[in-house]
């Protein structure tokens, strides 16, 4: 499993090949990439804030160091240039690339521009990774993120492959993404979350596949990204079980039923009407919402359904276009030096809160701080409160 607060190390082996690994020997704050030789001597120490585009905007500086490499993808070109120099390609969750020429003394390794000729290496890593993920799932084996406690010649994992397939709009990955969405939740989920009268089971690999399908221009089938099975969790021994007899609901079905959402509608009825939400969270004021990504033909949108104080009924609903899964900056720039904010109960994020950027984070969840901006006029799109009867 990827360790989010360790420095990334690129090490040359005695055989002449290169490997990725995490090591606290060279640094444990997560803000550097170290290129070292086979004896462990540092050839170059690259500060990410100076070399990786977007690092200052998207990497979270916490009390444990920089958290930036969730959904990380990385590989070596395995093809050398005319001078015989191999390259390492590091792709963080926000889609930029750090390309390093792995030179040896007397010439140090150096950062070079990310050129289009490297696209093949990334595409190959994604498609092969997804193919192996599907093969593992078909055998009943859980595919996992690369273990960097030992050397590896690539970095990836089921969610990372899906995430980056969507970012680069890799159409060749569609077949695998559809299979990944359809797999049994037991193979694509983890953990339980207690919520009001419910406990739910997230399926992050499924959500990642669905988000990627949307980004490449396709619509997912609509299998639930969350399951409400009524399991007891954290003392919630009376959790309600929610089921749909005629699911899953595709985007067009959900779209046609949104107009039937009513104020004070119980969540059980909402679930029956349009299915499970894609994501559940709360805003900076502690108000909970259910997020639905609606795949309407020609005009997809995100629907936030805000809940009452007891988190049992609908208070209000707002439609947003473009949908939250859209890439790019969906917020206008105002003040990049605001006081940092973080969710109650979370470690303090000692970062400079950036007011521009995407709505979804590395986990395809709504970035917590973004909910504060949705109603302040900085959302670069159309938002429309629904008239609930």
Short mmCIF file of N, CA and C in Angstrom, two decimals, residues 84-149:
data_model
loop_
_atom_site.label_atom_id
_atom_site.label_comp_id
_atom_site.label_asym_id
_atom_site.label_seq_id
_atom_site.Cartn_x
_atom_site.Cartn_y
_atom_site.Cartn_z
N UNK A 84 21.16 7.27 -24.91
CA UNK A 84 21.12 6.11 -24.03
C UNK A 84 20.61 6.42 -22.65
N UNK A 85 19.77 7.44 -22.50
CA UNK A 85 19.27 7.86 -21.20
C UNK A 85 17.82 7.41 -21.02
N UNK A 86 17.58 6.68 -19.95
CA UNK A 86 16.22 6.25 -19.63
C UNK A 86 15.50 7.34 -18.85
N UNK A 87 14.17 7.33 -18.88
CA UNK A 87 13.38 8.34 -18.18
C UNK A 87 12.42 7.69 -17.19
N UNK A 88 12.18 8.39 -16.09
CA UNK A 88 11.13 8.02 -15.13
C UNK A 88 9.99 9.01 -15.30
N UNK A 89 8.75 8.51 -15.32
CA UNK A 89 7.57 9.35 -15.46
C UNK A 89 6.73 9.18 -14.20
N UNK A 90 6.46 10.28 -13.52
CA UNK A 90 5.68 10.27 -12.28
C UNK A 90 4.41 11.09 -12.50
N UNK A 91 3.25 10.47 -12.32
CA UNK A 91 1.96 11.13 -12.58
C UNK A 91 1.14 11.18 -11.29
N UNK A 92 0.97 12.35 -10.68
CA UNK A 92 0.13 12.48 -9.48
C UNK A 92 -1.34 12.48 -9.86
N UNK A 93 -2.21 12.51 -8.86
CA UNK A 93 -3.64 12.35 -9.10
C UNK A 93 -4.25 13.49 -9.91
N UNK A 94 -3.62 14.67 -9.91
CA UNK A 94 -4.22 15.80 -10.63
C UNK A 94 -3.82 15.82 -12.11
N UNK A 95 -3.02 14.87 -12.57
CA UNK A 95 -2.82 14.69 -14.00
C UNK A 95 -1.56 15.27 -14.60
N UNK A 96 -0.78 16.04 -13.85
CA UNK A 96 0.49 16.55 -14.38
C UNK A 96 1.52 15.43 -14.42
N UNK A 97 2.67 15.71 -15.03
CA UNK A 97 3.72 14.71 -15.13
C UNK A 97 5.08 15.29 -14.75
N UNK A 98 5.81 14.51 -14.00
CA UNK A 98 7.20 14.82 -13.69
C UNK A 98 8.05 13.81 -14.45
N UNK A 99 8.88 14.29 -15.36
CA UNK A 99 9.73 13.42 -16.17
C UNK A 99 11.18 13.67 -15.79
N UNK A 100 11.89 12.61 -15.45
CA UNK A 100 13.27 12.72 -14.98
C UNK A 100 14.18 11.89 -15.87
N UNK A 101 15.18 12.53 -16.46
CA UNK A 101 16.21 11.80 -17.19
C UNK A 101 17.18 11.20 -16.17
N UNK A 102 17.33 9.89 -16.21
CA UNK A 102 18.12 9.19 -15.20
C UNK A 102 19.58 9.09 -15.66
N UNK A 103 20.24 10.21 -15.60
CA UNK A 103 21.65 10.28 -16.02
C UNK A 103 22.56 9.82 -14.88
N UNK A 104 23.74 9.42 -15.24
CA UNK A 104 24.74 8.98 -14.28
C UNK A 104 25.91 9.95 -14.27
N UNK A 105 26.70 9.97 -13.18
CA UNK A 105 27.85 10.87 -13.11
C UNK A 105 28.75 10.69 -14.34
N UNK A 106 29.31 11.77 -14.82
CA UNK A 106 29.38 13.10 -14.17
C UNK A 106 28.16 13.99 -14.41
N UNK A 107 27.20 13.54 -15.22
CA UNK A 107 26.00 14.34 -15.47
C UNK A 107 24.91 13.92 -14.49
N UNK A 108 24.33 14.86 -13.74
CA UNK A 108 23.29 14.50 -12.77
C UNK A 108 21.95 14.25 -13.46
N UNK A 109 21.06 13.48 -12.83
CA UNK A 109 19.69 13.36 -13.35
C UNK A 109 19.05 14.74 -13.42
N UNK A 110 18.14 14.92 -14.36
CA UNK A 110 17.51 16.23 -14.47
C UNK A 110 16.06 16.09 -14.94
N UNK A 111 15.27 17.10 -14.58
CA UNK A 111 13.87 17.16 -15.00
C UNK A 111 13.81 17.70 -16.42
N UNK A 112 13.01 17.04 -17.25
CA UNK A 112 12.85 17.47 -18.65
C UNK A 112 11.36 17.63 -18.94
N UNK A 113 11.01 18.36 -19.99
CA UNK A 113 9.59 18.56 -20.32
C UNK A 113 8.88 17.24 -20.62
N UNK A 114 7.61 17.19 -20.26
CA UNK A 114 6.78 16.02 -20.57
C UNK A 114 6.31 16.13 -22.01
N UNK A 115 6.85 15.30 -22.88
CA UNK A 115 6.54 15.37 -24.30
C UNK A 115 5.55 14.27 -24.69
N UNK A 116 4.91 14.45 -25.83
CA UNK A 116 3.86 13.53 -26.26
C UNK A 116 4.39 12.13 -26.56
N UNK A 117 5.68 12.00 -26.83
CA UNK A 117 6.21 10.67 -27.14
C UNK A 117 6.21 9.75 -25.93
N UNK A 118 5.95 10.31 -24.74
CA UNK A 118 5.89 9.50 -23.53
C UNK A 118 4.49 8.96 -23.27
N UNK A 119 3.50 9.41 -24.04
CA UNK A 119 2.12 8.99 -23.81
C UNK A 119 1.94 7.49 -23.91
N UNK A 120 2.69 6.88 -24.82
CA UNK A 120 2.56 5.44 -25.01
C UNK A 120 2.92 4.65 -23.77
N UNK A 121 3.94 5.11 -23.04
CA UNK A 121 4.36 4.40 -21.83
C UNK A 121 3.27 4.44 -20.77
N UNK A 122 2.63 5.61 -20.61
CA UNK A 122 1.57 5.75 -19.62
C UNK A 122 0.34 4.94 -20.04
N UNK A 123 -0.05 5.03 -21.30
CA UNK A 123 -1.22 4.29 -21.78
C UNK A 123 -1.01 2.79 -21.63
N UNK A 124 0.20 2.33 -21.93
CA UNK A 124 0.51 0.91 -21.81
C UNK A 124 0.44 0.46 -20.36
N UNK A 125 0.95 1.27 -19.44
CA UNK A 125 0.89 0.94 -18.02
C UNK A 125 -0.56 0.83 -17.55
N UNK A 126 -1.41 1.77 -17.99
CA UNK A 126 -2.81 1.78 -17.56
C UNK A 126 -3.56 0.57 -18.10
N UNK A 127 -3.47 0.33 -19.40
CA UNK A 127 -4.23 -0.77 -19.99
C UNK A 127 -3.76 -2.13 -19.48
N UNK A 128 -2.46 -2.30 -19.33
CA UNK A 128 -1.95 -3.56 -18.80
C UNK A 128 -2.33 -3.72 -17.33
N UNK A 129 -2.29 -2.62 -16.58
CA UNK A 129 -2.69 -2.67 -15.18
C UNK A 129 -4.15 -3.02 -15.01
N UNK A 130 -5.02 -2.43 -15.83
CA UNK A 130 -6.45 -2.75 -15.77
C UNK A 130 -6.71 -4.19 -16.20
N UNK A 131 -6.00 -4.64 -17.22
CA UNK A 131 -6.17 -6.02 -17.67
C UNK A 131 -5.83 -7.00 -16.55
N UNK A 132 -4.72 -6.75 -15.86
CA UNK A 132 -4.32 -7.63 -14.76
C UNK A 132 -5.29 -7.51 -13.59
N UNK A 133 -5.80 -6.31 -13.34
CA UNK A 133 -6.78 -6.12 -12.27
C UNK A 133 -8.02 -6.97 -12.52
N UNK A 134 -8.53 -6.92 -13.75
CA UNK A 134 -9.71 -7.71 -14.10
C UNK A 134 -9.42 -9.20 -13.97
N UNK A 135 -8.25 -9.63 -14.42
CA UNK A 135 -7.88 -11.04 -14.31
C UNK A 135 -7.82 -11.47 -12.85
N UNK A 136 -7.29 -10.62 -11.98
CA UNK A 136 -7.25 -10.94 -10.55
C UNK A 136 -8.65 -11.04 -9.97
N UNK A 137 -9.51 -10.08 -10.31
CA UNK A 137 -10.88 -10.11 -9.80
C UNK A 137 -11.63 -11.35 -10.28
N UNK A 138 -11.41 -11.74 -11.52
CA UNK A 138 -12.08 -12.92 -12.05
C UNK A 138 -11.64 -14.19 -11.32
N UNK A 139 -10.43 -14.17 -10.77
CA UNK A 139 -9.95 -15.30 -9.98
C UNK A 139 -10.34 -15.18 -8.51
N UNK A 140 -11.02 -14.08 -8.17
CA UNK A 140 -11.42 -13.88 -6.78
C UNK A 140 -10.32 -13.30 -5.92
N UNK A 141 -9.28 -12.77 -6.56
CA UNK A 141 -8.15 -12.17 -5.86
C UNK A 141 -8.27 -10.66 -5.88
N UNK A 142 -8.00 -10.04 -4.75
CA UNK A 142 -8.07 -8.58 -4.69
C UNK A 142 -6.78 -7.96 -5.21
N UNK A 143 -6.90 -7.15 -6.24
CA UNK A 143 -5.75 -6.41 -6.76
C UNK A 143 -5.47 -5.22 -5.86
N UNK A 144 -4.21 -4.93 -5.62
CA UNK A 144 -3.85 -3.88 -4.67
C UNK A 144 -2.88 -2.88 -5.30
N UNK A 145 -2.72 -1.76 -4.60
CA UNK A 145 -1.75 -0.76 -5.00
C UNK A 145 -0.34 -1.32 -4.83
N UNK A 146 0.57 -0.86 -5.66
CA UNK A 146 1.96 -1.31 -5.59
C UNK A 146 2.53 -1.12 -4.20
N UNK A 147 3.17 -2.16 -3.68
CA UNK A 147 3.83 -2.09 -2.38
C UNK A 147 5.23 -1.52 -2.57
N UNK A 148 5.42 -0.28 -2.11
CA UNK A 148 6.71 0.38 -2.32
C UNK A 148 7.65 0.25 -1.13
N UNK A 149 7.32 -0.66 -0.21
CA UNK A 149 8.29 -0.94 0.84
C UNK A 149 9.45 -1.76 0.28
#
